[in-house]
Amino acid sequence: MRKMTLLASLIMVLTMSLIVVRDTPATTIFNDGGTGTTHIIDYVINDDVRVDNATTLNVWAGANITLPSSTDGRDAISSYGNSIINVSGGDFTGGEDTDAGGSGHGMFAWESSTVSISAGTFTGGVKNTGSGGAGDGLAMRDSTLAITGGIFQGGSHANAGSIVAGHGLYTWGATGTISGGTFLAGSTSTYSVFGWIGSELDITGGTFEDGIRASSSIFNIYGTGLSYSGVSGDLLTGTLSDGSSISTIVSFSGTGAEINLFNQEEQTPVPEPTTIALLGIGLAGLAGAEVRRRRKKKAVDKS
């Protein structure tokens, strides 16, 4: 009986720490103050999703959020305050701003959020009326990202070719890695990936339809596993030793802007002198042991 009571208590604790959101307005989980709380979304949501205060949000395939036009251009998913977002599927589109502001992003993460994305489609809100810009597929500020897959589409603007259309991925002071995914700009004057003021990204894979731009940021780009087609901006042309084309890496601007191009094969760590010395000592020890073994065998044979 006592064991059953303990088991029931444990189940109750686990249930309280796990909230499953199914077809309910997601604003019910906004700023709930539940540090460490986990939210799971695996169904169509009627509203935008906002998490704060070190909340964890797990988003699975089947979760779909498409926001309507409004005067405040909301983001489909937004994260603040050291929260963690893990996305493995779904379709998220920011809402259009019909007033003077910018349209919403597919996802917006800032204030030291950590975002991991393996699949899903993120689309910035369009901008058809009023001033302001279109939304980005994914916008990151002062946060950390790890992207292994997914589609990131900048929102379109009524003014075709407008510089205020959305980027596929926009970062401001963000760090992290991109090893997969497809990144598309919202116009011919925006970018697949735009790094702004203090961003630092390692890019080892992915498809970048509309080029990459580093502005006061550092991008380390490895040649293997990248695909480029159709580019905007200034071109840096050439071919790495593995045959990968780098003809669509885009412009530098601002103090400290830097794009470092590598061939992954050339990045194999070179052993340090200390490591080589230890290896030599180890081989010498093995050789000595073999010599002693042979001498001992000869002595036994003679006797």
XYZ file of N, CA, C and O in Angstrom, residues 97-171:
300
model
N 2.262 42.352 -40.228
C 1.918 43.594 -39.536
C 1.258 44.528 -40.552
O 1.852 44.880 -41.566
N 0.031 44.926 -40.287
C -0.694 45.784 -41.222
C -0.534 47.258 -40.890
O -1.119 48.115 -41.536
N 0.296 47.543 -39.876
C 0.504 48.921 -39.438
C 1.925 49.347 -39.809
O 2.471 48.890 -40.806
N 2.535 50.183 -38.977
C 3.854 50.733 -39.302
C 5.005 49.855 -38.836
O 6.166 50.151 -39.114
N 4.732 48.771 -38.107
C 5.796 47.938 -37.578
C 6.213 46.839 -38.526
O 5.712 46.716 -39.649
N 7.154 46.005 -38.058
C 7.615 44.881 -38.852
C 6.751 43.653 -38.635
O 6.151 43.457 -37.570
N 6.671 42.809 -39.639
C 5.893 41.578 -39.526
C 6.616 40.571 -38.646
O 7.817 40.686 -38.383
N 5.883 39.551 -38.189
C 6.439 38.579 -37.260
C 7.379 37.586 -37.922
O 7.364 37.373 -39.135
N 8.212 36.950 -37.088
C 9.156 35.922 -37.547
C 8.530 34.541 -37.378
O 7.615 34.348 -36.559
N 9.068 33.572 -38.138
C 8.662 32.191 -37.887
C 9.025 31.799 -36.463
O 8.260 31.146 -35.757
N 10.228 32.190 -36.032
C 10.641 32.047 -34.633
C 11.579 33.189 -34.281
O 12.408 33.592 -35.098
N 11.441 33.698 -33.063
C 12.339 34.739 -32.566
C 12.834 34.305 -31.188
O 12.042 34.007 -30.294
N 14.170 34.238 -31.025
C 14.739 33.817 -29.752
C 15.784 34.834 -29.305
O 16.655 35.228 -30.082
N 15.694 35.258 -28.022
C 16.718 36.164 -27.494
C 16.820 36.012 -25.992
O 16.221 35.115 -25.400
N 17.658 36.858 -25.380
C 17.924 36.805 -23.939
C 18.469 35.445 -23.531
O 17.943 34.760 -22.656
N 19.581 35.041 -24.203
C 20.299 33.811 -23.848
C 19.463 32.550 -24.014
O 19.598 31.590 -23.251
N 18.584 32.530 -25.009
C 17.854 31.303 -25.330
C 18.787 30.329 -26.046
O 19.786 30.722 -26.653
N 18.457 29.057 -25.976
C 19.193 28.014 -26.687
C 18.217 27.294 -27.615
O 17.201 26.761 -27.156
N 18.522 27.287 -28.915
C 17.604 26.745 -29.916
C 18.283 25.614 -30.685
O 19.384 25.786 -31.217
N 17.627 24.454 -30.751
C 18.098 23.319 -31.551
C 16.989 22.943 -32.534
O 15.855 22.685 -32.109
N 17.329 22.885 -33.820
C 16.330 22.591 -34.852
C 16.863 21.491 -35.768
O 17.937 21.627 -36.349
N 16.095 20.383 -35.884
C 16.482 19.306 -36.789
C 15.543 19.198 -37.981
O 15.887 18.576 -38.985
N 14.344 19.778 -37.880
C 13.369 19.745 -38.977
C 12.315 20.811 -38.697
O 12.249 21.381 -37.611
N 11.475 21.061 -39.719
C 10.432 22.067 -39.576
C 10.596 23.168 -40.613
O 11.662 23.315 -41.224
N 9.529 23.930 -40.825
C 9.549 25.040 -41.775
C 9.227 26.328 -41.028
O 8.220 26.414 -40.324
N 10.084 27.336 -41.197
C 9.942 28.617 -40.505
C 9.868 29.721 -41.559
O 10.807 29.911 -42.337
N 8.769 30.448 -41.568
C 8.545 31.457 -42.599
C 8.228 32.795 -41.958
O 7.358 32.884 -41.077
N 8.934 33.828 -42.398
C 8.663 35.165 -41.894
C 7.356 35.712 -42.443
O 6.942 35.375 -43.557
N 6.702 36.556 -41.653
C 5.459 37.161 -42.103
C 5.678 38.097 -43.280
O 6.687 38.801 -43.352
N 4.754 38.117 -44.223
C 4.862 38.996 -45.393
C 4.562 40.434 -44.961
O 4.070 40.691 -43.863
N 4.868 41.362 -45.868
C 4.551 42.771 -45.614
C 3.933 43.337 -46.884
O 4.632 43.650 -47.849
N 2.624 43.456 -46.876
C 1.915 43.946 -48.054
C 1.389 45.360 -47.896
O 1.117 46.041 -48.888
N 1.212 45.807 -46.660
C 0.680 47.150 -46.425
C 1.465 47.843 -45.319
O 2.090 47.182 -44.478
N 1.441 49.159 -45.311
C 2.115 49.928 -44.274
C 3.623 49.919 -44.430
O 4.185 49.254 -45.295
N 4.285 50.704 -43.582
C 5.753 50.734 -43.605
C 6.294 49.626 -42.711
O 5.541 48.905 -42.061
N 7.607 49.488 -42.648
C 8.199 48.421 -41.857
C 8.635 47.265 -42.725
O 8.390 47.235 -43.934
N 9.302 46.291 -42.100
C 9.866 45.189 -42.855
C 9.084 43.899 -42.706
O 8.219 43.755 -41.841
N 9.412 42.950 -43.579
C 8.851 41.606 -43.480
C 9.610 40.828 -42.414
O 10.676 41.242 -41.955
N 9.059 39.686 -42.005
C 9.685 38.892 -40.959
C 10.755 37.950 -41.502
O 10.795 37.624 -42.688
N 11.648 37.491 -40.603
C 12.668 36.500 -40.938
C 12.139 35.102 -40.629
O 11.269 34.926 -39.761
N 12.691 34.102 -41.329
C 12.311 32.734 -41.003
C 12.654 32.420 -39.558
O 11.829 31.954 -38.779
N 13.907 32.682 -39.184
C 14.379 32.530 -37.813
C 15.231 33.741 -37.472
O 16.155 34.086 -38.207
N 14.926 34.396 -36.361
C 15.693 35.540 -35.891
C 16.245 35.215 -34.512
O 15.507 34.773 -33.629
N 17.557 35.415 -34.327
C 18.223 35.094 -33.066
C 18.980 36.324 -32.569
O 19.732 36.938 -33.323
N 18.814 36.649 -31.277
C 19.582 37.747 -30.694
C 20.149 37.320 -29.344
O 19.416 36.878 -28.453
N 21.474 37.473 -29.216
C 22.163 37.155 -27.955
C 21.777 35.763 -27.459
O 21.504 35.570 -26.267
N 21.753 34.797 -28.377
C 21.351 33.437 -28.041
C 22.234 32.441 -28.791
O 23.098 32.829 -29.590
N 21.993 31.148 -28.546
C 22.807 30.082 -29.133
C 21.933 29.180 -29.993
O 20.821 28.830 -29.598
N 22.443 28.799 -31.163
C 21.670 27.949 -32.071
C 22.478 26.756 -32.544
O 23.702 26.796 -32.621
N 21.761 25.685 -32.850
C 22.333 24.500 -33.492
C 21.294 24.013 -34.495
O 20.237 23.524 -34.113
N 21.604 24.163 -35.790
C 20.657 23.792 -36.847
C 21.240 22.639 -37.651
O 22.328 22.745 -38.212
N 20.506 21.517 -37.697
C 20.927 20.367 -38.505
C 19.978 20.109 -39.667
O 20.268 19.284 -40.532
N 18.843 20.771 -39.693
C 17.878 20.596 -40.776
C 16.767 21.620 -40.653
O 16.743 22.443 -39.741
N 15.832 21.584 -41.614
C 14.724 22.531 -41.612
C 14.772 23.459 -42.812
O 15.751 23.492 -43.566
N 13.694 24.209 -43.004
C 13.598 25.203 -44.082
C 13.333 26.560 -43.447
O 12.424 26.707 -42.615
N 14.107 27.566 -43.851
C 14.028 28.892 -43.263
C 13.819 29.911 -44.387
O 14.727 30.153 -45.177
N 12.610 30.468 -44.442
C 12.218 31.329 -45.550
C 11.912 32.728 -45.047
O 11.044 32.931 -44.212
N 12.639 33.722 -45.593
C 12.340 35.104 -45.252
C 11.019 35.541 -45.838
O 10.620 35.088 -46.910
N 10.308 36.434 -45.148
C 9.037 36.922 -45.641
C 9.204 37.854 -46.829
O 10.190 38.583 -46.927
N 8.235 37.838 -47.725
C 8.288 38.699 -48.903
C 7.764 40.091 -48.567
O 7.070 40.290 -47.568
N 8.095 41.044 -49.419
C 7.667 42.439 -49.240
C 6.936 42.894 -50.491
O 7.254 42.462 -51.603
N 5.948 43.760 -50.303
C 5.174 44.242 -51.454
C 6.057 44.931 -52.480
O 5.795 44.882 -53.686
N 7.128 45.542 -52.008
C 8.092 46.165 -52.898
C 9.119 45.119 -53.294
O 10.055 44.847 -52.547
N 8.939 44.476 -54.431
C 9.834 43.407 -54.873
C 11.281 43.889 -54.884
O 11.593 44.954 -55.388
N 12.160 43.088 -54.312
C 13.567 43.461 -54.251
C 13.879 44.368 -53.079
O 14.999 44.854 -52.945
N 12.909 44.591 -52.204
C 13.106 45.505 -51.092
C 14.138 44.978 -50.106
O 14.179 43.795 -49.785
N 14.954 45.881 -49.578
C 15.963 45.491 -48.588
C 15.317 45.223 -47.233
O 15.986 44.770 -46.304
N 14.031 45.523 -47.093
C 13.363 45.244 -45.826
C 12.489 43.980 -45.909
O 11.637 43.760 -45.064
N 12.710 43.157 -46.928
C 12.127 41.820 -46.928
C 12.897 40.988 -45.900
O 13.914 41.427 -45.356
N 12.421 39.786 -45.627
C 13.040 38.992 -44.578
C 14.228 38.165 -45.045
O 14.370 37.836 -46.217
N 15.085 37.811 -44.079
C 16.190 36.878 -44.316
C 15.745 35.475 -43.903
O 14.842 35.312 -43.079
N 16.416 34.461 -44.456
C 16.130 33.105 -43.997
C 16.488 32.959 -42.528
O 15.700 32.479 -41.712
N 17.701 33.378 -42.185
C 18.176 33.397 -40.802
C 18.844 34.732 -40.545
O 19.713 35.158 -41.303
N 18.427 35.399 -39.480
C 19.027 36.671 -39.078
C 19.563 36.518 -37.659
O 18.849 36.069 -36.757
N 20.840 36.853 -37.461
C 21.420 36.753 -36.123
C 22.007 38.096 -35.700
O 22.570 38.823 -36.505
